[in-house]
Amino acid sequence: MKSRMWPATATLVLLGVVSPLTAQQSEITFSGQVRPRLERRSPIDGSWDNFTSMRVRAALQAKLQGQVKVFVQFQDVRLFGEEGSTLDDYRADNFDLHQGFVELESVPKVGGILKVGRQEMPLGEQRLVGAVNWSQQGRSFDGVRYTTPSMGGLKVDLFGMKLQEETAGTQDFDSDFLGAWGTLALGDHGALDLFGLFTTDSRDEGTEEQTFGALWRGDAGPVQLRVEGSLQGGNRGDEDVVAHMIGVRAGTALPKNGTVTLWYDYLSGDEDPDDGESGVFNTLFATNHAFYGFADYFLNIPVHTGGLGLKAAAVKFAFTPWERTRLNIDLHNFQTAQEGSLTTQSLGNELDLTLTHPISQGLTLVTGYSFFQANDAMEELGRLSEDAHWMYLMLNAVF
């Protein structure tokens, strides 16, 4: 990342803003990313599919007087060859504002940090709210976020995000996402997160869903532990919601900079979809790629498991076989939490291999391979009728 001091006039030209600050000095920081990724996946329509996607991001950060910061990040996400001819494309359909916010680094009178605008919002382990960085487009929200100053080791994020706005004309309903996420440092006993998340949707019968939960991270001797759980209530249309999620992880070091981690996640499902009560746990805005296998057959829960929930067990190894090269080996087993009309709850097993190697400062090579062994339940759900393979090669250049 490179930083230069420019007159604020140049900053305002770049941002398209007219302000009395034009005569002042600001600290300007530029950053960017180019991330092409070649993928090969089977089965797609009975054969292999090969394609290359690319993310290009450019960002500008301006530190103004009065502990005010402005951050603007544009991105372009595309598949190689999707335009046909660049001579015919002048609409910049893939170009978007990924982030753009004003930040008060210390709110007058009360302290804390206030962000207003479009922003990424990864919270906790990103189990429920994440930036989804693996996806080339990523996720960001439009709204307001306030982070309190530390109060005896406790920090709280309070936020209100607009998901859909009927007034905009591009949407035909309103939807909001509100919440509070607190993190309490416990010293030698780790850290505890407590949170409440609230989503509303004005369509049809309307949705008012609440998610309350806790996440604890700590050590027990040489073992690193994470335990989390969430309860969901409220209503989804004309159905009452009674759902839950539990996640447990335990990891420890191995020789030669290695680690091994055991994972288990349980997301409740709905045994009877006609009883007026939904037992399906909704992962909201999670970074599910990080939890349920890199082949991404369980990104949209509950949809991808037919509303039957998910039981996911995994053992994950990490090694450094060569200097500066990291090898990850993950083994997963997936089952539905409820059987429903399936003949079996067993969805399948997955092997994920990932190799990460920094080529130089700012440039990293990442490659991986995933094999998904599909069981009968995957075919009965209409997901997979045979075993699947996925591999990729990615360059990540940042400055």
XYZ file of C-alpha atoms in Angstrom:
399
model
C 0.000 0.000 0.000
C 1.308 3.416 -0.969
C 0.411 6.711 0.637
C 0.994 10.290 -0.533
C 0.069 13.751 0.718
C -1.956 15.653 -1.902
C -3.902 18.912 -1.722
C -7.509 18.319 -0.764
C -8.590 19.879 -4.068
C -7.310 16.790 -5.905
C -9.194 14.584 -3.451
C -12.450 16.387 -4.075
C -12.073 16.130 -7.841
C -11.610 12.366 -7.507
C -14.606 12.019 -5.214
C -16.820 14.432 -7.140
C -17.581 16.475 -4.035
C -17.644 20.224 -3.567
C -16.741 21.291 -0.037
C -15.160 24.113 1.951
C -12.318 21.685 2.708
C -10.705 22.422 -0.666
C -8.166 24.753 0.887
C -7.044 22.252 3.506
C -4.570 19.368 3.398
C -5.620 15.706 3.564
C -3.740 12.438 3.751
C -4.614 10.359 0.690
C -4.057 6.604 0.512
C -4.566 4.548 -2.626
C -4.970 0.771 -2.691
C -6.091 -1.844 -5.154
C -6.466 -5.489 -6.014
C -6.438 -7.633 -9.152
C -7.587 -11.228 -8.598
C -8.071 -13.526 -11.633
C -9.246 -17.074 -10.924
C -9.348 -19.996 -13.361
C -11.869 -22.693 -12.390
C -12.711 -26.140 -13.727
C -15.838 -27.899 -12.452
C -17.674 -31.138 -13.172
C -20.450 -32.098 -13.591
C -21.995 -29.101 -15.370
C -24.598 -30.273 -17.894
C -22.900 -33.660 -17.935
C -19.388 -32.422 -18.699
C -16.579 -30.171 -17.487
C -16.985 -26.402 -17.363
C -13.905 -24.162 -17.576
C -14.054 -20.414 -16.949
C -12.013 -17.517 -15.587
C -13.428 -14.794 -13.363
C -11.635 -11.653 -12.207
C -12.074 -9.057 -9.524
C -10.477 -5.626 -9.934
C -10.776 -3.180 -7.044
C -9.492 0.371 -6.672
C -9.833 2.307 -3.436
C -9.096 5.771 -2.129
C -8.990 6.771 1.520
C -8.829 10.396 2.608
C -8.096 11.409 6.202
C -9.578 14.845 6.709
C -9.342 17.215 9.639
C -11.373 16.552 12.763
C -10.752 12.779 12.799
C -12.901 12.313 9.707
C -12.125 9.648 7.130
C -13.655 9.052 3.698
C -13.276 5.683 2.002
C -14.356 4.893 -1.572
C -13.831 1.493 -3.223
C -14.913 0.636 -6.757
C -14.828 -2.823 -8.283
C -15.313 -4.600 -11.567
C -16.205 -8.302 -11.574
C -16.429 -10.258 -14.833
C -15.867 -13.517 -16.628
C -13.249 -13.577 -19.329
C -15.049 -13.408 -22.669
C -18.490 -12.401 -21.404
C -18.446 -9.120 -23.341
C -17.744 -10.721 -26.697
C -15.999 -7.579 -27.946
C -14.812 -4.712 -25.777
C -15.519 -2.398 -28.718
C -19.240 -3.011 -28.237
C -19.315 -2.504 -24.474
C -19.681 1.046 -23.202
C -22.165 0.606 -20.354
C -19.774 -0.630 -17.619
C -22.416 -3.131 -16.471
C -19.958 -4.932 -14.181
C -18.633 -1.771 -12.560
C -19.983 -0.996 -9.097
C -19.417 0.839 -5.840
C -18.343 -1.852 -3.379
C -17.747 0.472 -0.433
C -18.217 4.183 0.095
C -18.543 5.663 3.555
C -17.729 8.552 5.836
C -16.171 7.572 9.144
C -15.932 9.606 12.328
C -12.993 8.070 14.180
C -14.141 9.638 17.450
C -17.741 10.764 17.818
C -17.923 14.099 19.685
C -18.979 13.901 23.349
C -19.410 10.091 23.418
C -16.387 8.680 21.556
C -16.521 5.547 19.472
C -16.487 5.114 15.687
C -19.364 5.977 13.354
C -19.555 4.771 9.741
C -22.245 6.011 7.372
C -22.603 4.607 3.854
C -21.913 1.386 1.970
C -19.563 -0.867 3.912
C -18.410 -4.411 4.531
C -19.478 -5.693 7.935
C -17.786 -8.957 9.002
C -18.913 -9.810 12.535
C -17.467 -12.493 14.800
C -16.504 -15.615 12.859
C -18.693 -14.434 9.929
C -21.017 -17.323 10.747
C -24.066 -15.035 10.383
C -22.753 -11.759 8.945
C -19.742 -11.807 6.638
C -17.938 -10.029 3.817
C -17.854 -13.241 1.686
C -14.380 -12.378 0.397
C -14.035 -15.636 -1.568
C -16.811 -14.516 -3.874
C -15.378 -12.142 -6.466
C -18.147 -9.587 -5.857
C -18.128 -9.824 -2.050
C -20.884 -8.440 0.176
C -21.429 -4.961 1.502
C -24.370 -3.200 3.166
C -25.927 0.262 2.926
C -26.460 1.865 6.307
C -25.018 3.105 9.593
C -22.700 1.367 12.064
C -21.543 2.670 15.427
C -18.797 0.975 17.465
C -18.690 2.030 21.099
C -15.423 2.820 22.879
C -14.115 0.040 25.114
C -16.015 -0.120 28.390
C -14.167 -2.426 30.787
C -13.140 -4.707 27.936
C -16.555 -4.547 26.235
C -17.097 -3.140 22.741
C -20.479 -3.089 21.029
C -21.370 -2.668 17.368
C -24.797 -1.139 16.771
C -26.010 -1.028 13.191
C -28.959 -0.442 10.918
C -28.739 -1.545 7.273
C -31.214 -1.102 4.434
C -31.537 -4.251 2.330
C -34.369 -3.188 0.006
C -36.035 0.203 -0.436
C -39.431 0.363 -2.132
C -39.040 4.084 -2.845
C -36.051 3.357 -5.111
C -38.250 1.995 -7.886
C -35.960 -1.001 -8.449
C -37.551 -2.804 -5.472
C -41.199 -3.520 -4.724
C -40.847 -3.984 -0.956
C -38.899 -2.761 2.073
C -36.385 -4.856 4.012
C -34.142 -3.925 6.932
C -31.352 -5.498 8.948
C -30.692 -4.210 12.473
C -28.567 -5.505 15.279
C -26.170 -5.273 18.184
C -22.959 -7.296 18.477
C -20.886 -7.071 21.644
C -17.436 -8.512 22.334
C -16.208 -8.853 25.907
C -12.526 -9.568 26.622
C -12.242 -12.118 29.440
C -8.480 -12.000 29.930
C -7.087 -15.496 30.474
C -10.581 -16.893 29.859
C -10.749 -15.801 26.216
C -13.428 -13.593 24.692
C -17.215 -13.737 24.604
C -19.474 -12.352 21.874
C -23.171 -11.740 22.528
C -25.475 -10.588 19.760
C -29.012 -9.892 18.628
C -29.854 -9.631 14.920
C -33.198 -8.524 13.492
C -34.467 -8.782 9.915
C -37.742 -7.452 8.532
C -39.368 -7.907 5.137
C -42.641 -6.279 4.050
C -43.555 -8.800 1.343
C -46.816 -10.794 1.551
C -47.413 -11.739 5.177
C -44.150 -10.054 6.152
C -41.090 -11.330 7.975
C -39.913 -10.335 11.425
C -37.078 -12.643 12.416
C -34.816 -12.429 15.444
C -31.526 -14.243 16.014
C -29.896 -14.242 19.437
C -26.645 -15.986 20.212
C -23.236 -16.231 21.809
C -19.712 -17.105 20.680
C -16.859 -17.963 23.050
C -13.215 -18.231 22.000
C -10.503 -19.388 24.369
C -7.778 -21.881 25.231
C -7.685 -25.013 27.356
C -3.981 -25.658 27.680
C -2.611 -26.372 24.173
C -6.118 -26.622 22.680
C -7.810 -23.616 21.067
C -11.591 -23.750 21.478
C -14.582 -22.041 19.886
C -18.158 -22.685 20.967
C -21.160 -20.864 19.560
C -24.907 -21.138 19.455
C -27.871 -19.182 18.124
C -31.639 -19.244 18.527
C -34.050 -17.900 15.909
C -37.616 -16.800 16.462
C -40.284 -14.539 15.014
C -42.185 -15.229 11.823
C -41.512 -15.876 8.146
C -44.757 -14.986 6.406
C -47.499 -17.033 8.061
C -45.063 -19.434 9.762
C -43.699 -19.095 13.285
C -39.939 -19.607 13.552
C -38.334 -21.890 16.145
C -34.808 -22.769 14.991
C -31.299 -23.117 16.359
C -27.633 -23.584 15.432
C -24.680 -25.012 17.376
C -21.011 -24.946 16.377
C -17.991 -26.439 18.184
C -14.329 -26.357 17.195
C -11.142 -27.584 18.887
C -7.647 -27.248 17.453
C -4.075 -27.774 18.515
C -0.565 -27.435 17.115
C 1.327 -30.178 15.309
C 5.083 -30.474 14.637
C 6.652 -28.328 11.899
C 4.175 -25.458 12.196
C 1.203 -27.741 11.611
C -2.274 -27.616 13.145
C -5.258 -29.949 13.375
C -8.807 -28.781 14.047
C -12.015 -30.709 14.679
C -15.286 -29.060 13.588
C -18.928 -29.873 14.220
C -21.913 -27.759 13.196
C -25.624 -28.435 13.639
C -28.228 -26.315 11.866
C -31.803 -27.288 12.658
C -34.245 -28.312 9.939
C -38.003 -28.652 9.489
C -39.474 -32.151 9.664
C -43.026 -31.091 8.773
C -43.340 -28.125 6.371
C -47.156 -28.049 6.747
C -47.507 -27.583 10.514
C -47.321 -23.760 10.439
C -43.988 -23.722 12.270
C -40.556 -23.369 10.614
C -37.692 -25.172 12.331
C -35.172 -24.268 9.632
C -32.171 -22.242 10.748
C -31.359 -19.385 8.372
C -27.664 -18.471 8.143
C -28.636 -14.884 7.189
C -25.636 -13.109 5.576
C -22.914 -15.624 6.438
C -19.646 -16.427 4.697
C -20.743 -20.043 4.261
C -17.815 -20.880 1.962
C -15.589 -20.922 5.038
C -17.728 -23.435 6.943
C -19.442 -25.997 4.713
C -16.855 -27.126 2.179
C -15.029 -25.180 -0.501
C -16.954 -26.869 -3.333
C -19.869 -24.633 -2.246
C -22.758 -27.090 -2.355
C -24.202 -25.618 0.848
C -23.965 -21.877 0.334
C -27.690 -21.155 0.639
C -29.016 -22.712 3.788
C -31.859 -23.708 4.094
C -32.479 -23.912 0.310
C -29.538 -26.183 -0.544
C -30.621 -28.808 2.010
C -34.324 -28.689 1.130
C -35.235 -27.086 4.445
C -34.006 -30.159 6.349
C -31.074 -28.442 8.076
C -27.473 -29.602 8.129
C -25.083 -31.623 10.272
C -21.480 -30.980 9.245
C -18.439 -32.670 10.781
C -14.880 -31.997 9.656
C -11.229 -32.542 10.477
C -8.842 -29.942 9.099
C -5.057 -30.128 8.836
C -2.634 -27.334 7.975
C 1.080 -27.766 7.242
C 4.053 -25.811 5.937
C 5.736 -28.437 3.728
C 8.076 -25.867 2.175
C 9.232 -22.469 3.303
C 6.451 -19.889 2.857
C 4.076 -22.487 1.380
C 0.940 -23.505 3.262
C -0.984 -26.736 2.609
C -4.502 -27.235 3.982
C -6.275 -30.615 3.954
C -9.943 -30.638 5.004
C -12.218 -33.671 5.280
C -15.991 -33.123 5.617
C -19.054 -35.260 6.231
C -22.504 -33.777 5.558
C -25.932 -34.988 6.649
C -29.346 -33.408 6.893
C -30.566 -32.635 10.405
C -34.029 -34.037 9.570
C -34.881 -36.948 7.308
C -38.137 -35.635 5.856
C -39.112 -37.651 2.779
C -35.499 -38.671 2.006
C -34.450 -42.304 2.097
C -31.248 -41.311 3.905
C -29.919 -38.280 5.742
C -26.402 -38.767 4.348
C -25.585 -36.056 1.803
C -21.965 -36.916 1.118
C -18.306 -36.424 1.931
C -15.886 -33.791 0.699
C -12.100 -33.484 0.431
C -10.616 -29.981 0.095
C -6.943 -29.393 -0.732
C -5.559 -25.843 -0.736
C -2.016 -24.653 -1.469
C -1.042 -21.043 -0.736
C 2.305 -19.600 -1.799
C 3.385 -15.917 -1.619
C 5.348 -15.247 -4.812
C 6.484 -11.784 -3.773
C 5.339 -8.918 -1.621
C 1.760 -8.224 -2.611
C 1.396 -11.241 -4.953
C 0.093 -14.624 -3.792
C -0.657 -17.825 -5.690
C -3.533 -19.971 -4.388
C -4.610 -23.257 -5.921
C -7.000 -25.927 -4.756
C -8.918 -29.088 -5.533
C -12.182 -30.393 -4.067
C -13.816 -33.785 -4.493
C -17.427 -34.273 -3.405
C -18.635 -37.845 -2.981
C -22.397 -37.521 -3.425
C -24.775 -39.869 -1.618
C -28.408 -40.615 -2.487
C -29.808 -37.672 -0.527
C -28.047 -35.194 -2.828
C -29.793 -36.710 -5.857
C -33.144 -36.849 -4.063
C -32.793 -33.134 -3.301
C -32.041 -32.450 -6.984
C -28.504 -31.254 -6.235
C -26.096 -33.924 -7.553
C -26.621 -37.265 -9.268
C -22.906 -38.162 -9.360
C -19.604 -37.344 -7.673
C -18.222 -33.876 -8.361
C -14.799 -32.319 -8.887
C -13.730 -28.695 -8.675
C -10.286 -27.137 -9.050
C -8.943 -23.610 -9.333
C -5.812 -21.528 -9.803
C -5.855 -17.955 -8.512
C -3.474 -15.003 -8.417
C -4.087 -12.327 -5.822
C -2.217 -9.045 -6.338
C -2.744 -6.237 -3.830
C -1.100 -2.887 -3.289
